[in-house]
Amino acid sequence: AFVTQGCVIDGEVKNSVLFTGAKVAAGAKVIDSVLMPGSEVEEGAVVQRALVADDIKIGKNAVVGSADSEHIELVSKNVKGAE
């Protein structure tokens, strides 16, 4: 795990900003996004062009946002992952 400024990064992060306590699990991707404090992206999830609010959990293998969207998606509630 790559740990910096209280963030734990096991997945892939590109062109993104992570605040203190954000977590990106193994196999997860965060691209062109912002993870607010305490937010968590679980294994295999993909977050693109999204702002994930404080303490929000993106579940396993969930997909949030879209690479070709003109807008940044605001994620303000937990996203359930695939079982």
Coordinates of C-alpha atoms in Angstrom, one line a residue:
A1 CA 0.0 0.0 0.0
F2 CA 1.1 3.5 -0.7
V3 CA 0.4 5.7 2.3
T4 CA 0.6 9.5 2.1
Q5 CA -1.0 12.3 4.0
G6 CA -3.3 9.7 5.8
C7 CA -4.5 8.2 2.5
V8 CA -4.1 4.5 1.7
I9 CA -3.7 3.8 -2.0
D10 CA -3.6 0.2 -3.2
G11 CA -5.3 0.8 -6.6
E12 CA -4.6 3.2 -9.5
V13 CA -5.0 6.9 -9.1
K14 CA -4.7 9.3 -12.1
N15 CA -5.1 13.1 -12.3
S16 CA -7.0 13.1 -9.0
V17 CA -7.0 14.8 -5.6
L18 CA -7.4 12.7 -2.4
F19 CA -8.0 14.3 0.9
T20 CA -6.9 12.9 4.3
G21 CA -8.2 9.5 5.1
A22 CA -9.3 8.6 1.6
K23 CA -8.8 4.9 0.7
V24 CA -8.4 3.3 -2.7
A25 CA -8.4 -0.5 -2.6
A26 CA -6.5 -2.9 -4.7
G27 CA -7.8 -3.1 -8.3
A28 CA -9.8 0.1 -7.9
K29 CA -9.3 3.0 -10.3
V30 CA -9.8 6.7 -9.5
I31 CA -9.4 8.9 -12.6
D32 CA -9.9 12.7 -13.0
S33 CA -11.7 12.7 -9.6
V34 CA -11.7 14.1 -6.1
L35 CA -12.1 12.0 -3.0
M36 CA -13.1 14.0 0.0
P37 CA -11.9 13.1 3.6
G38 CA -12.7 9.6 4.7
S39 CA -14.2 8.5 1.4
E40 CA -13.4 4.9 0.3
V41 CA -13.3 3.1 -3.0
E42 CA -13.5 -0.6 -2.6
E43 CA -11.8 -3.4 -4.7
G44 CA -12.4 -3.3 -8.5
A45 CA -14.5 -0.1 -8.4
V46 CA -14.0 2.6 -11.0
V47 CA -14.5 6.3 -10.2
Q48 CA -14.2 8.7 -13.2
R49 CA -14.9 12.4 -13.4
A50 CA -16.5 12.4 -10.0
L51 CA -16.4 14.3 -6.7
V52 CA -17.0 11.8 -3.9
A53 CA -18.2 13.5 -0.7
D54 CA -16.9 13.0 2.8
D55 CA -17.1 9.5 4.3
I56 CA -18.8 8.0 1.2
K57 CA -18.2 4.4 0.3
I58 CA -18.0 3.3 -3.3
G59 CA -18.7 -0.5 -3.2
K60 CA -16.9 -3.4 -4.7
N61 CA -16.8 -3.3 -8.6
A62 CA -19.2 -0.3 -8.7
V63 CA -18.8 2.2 -11.5
V64 CA -19.3 5.9 -10.8
G65 CA -19.1 8.7 -13.3
S66 CA -18.1 8.5 -16.9
A67 CA -14.9 9.4 -18.9
D68 CA -16.8 11.2 -21.6
S69 CA -19.2 13.1 -19.4
E70 CA -19.0 16.9 -19.7
H71 CA -20.0 17.2 -16.1
I72 CA -18.3 16.1 -12.8
E73 CA -20.7 13.7 -11.0
L74 CA -21.3 14.5 -7.3
V75 CA -21.5 11.4 -5.3
S76 CA -23.1 12.2 -1.9
K77 CA -24.4 8.9 -0.8
N78 CA -22.9 5.4 -0.6
V79 CA -22.8 3.4 -3.8
K80 CA -23.6 -0.3 -3.3
G81 CA -21.2 -2.6 -5.0
A82 CA -21.7 -5.8 -6.9
E83 CA -21.8 -8.8 -4.7

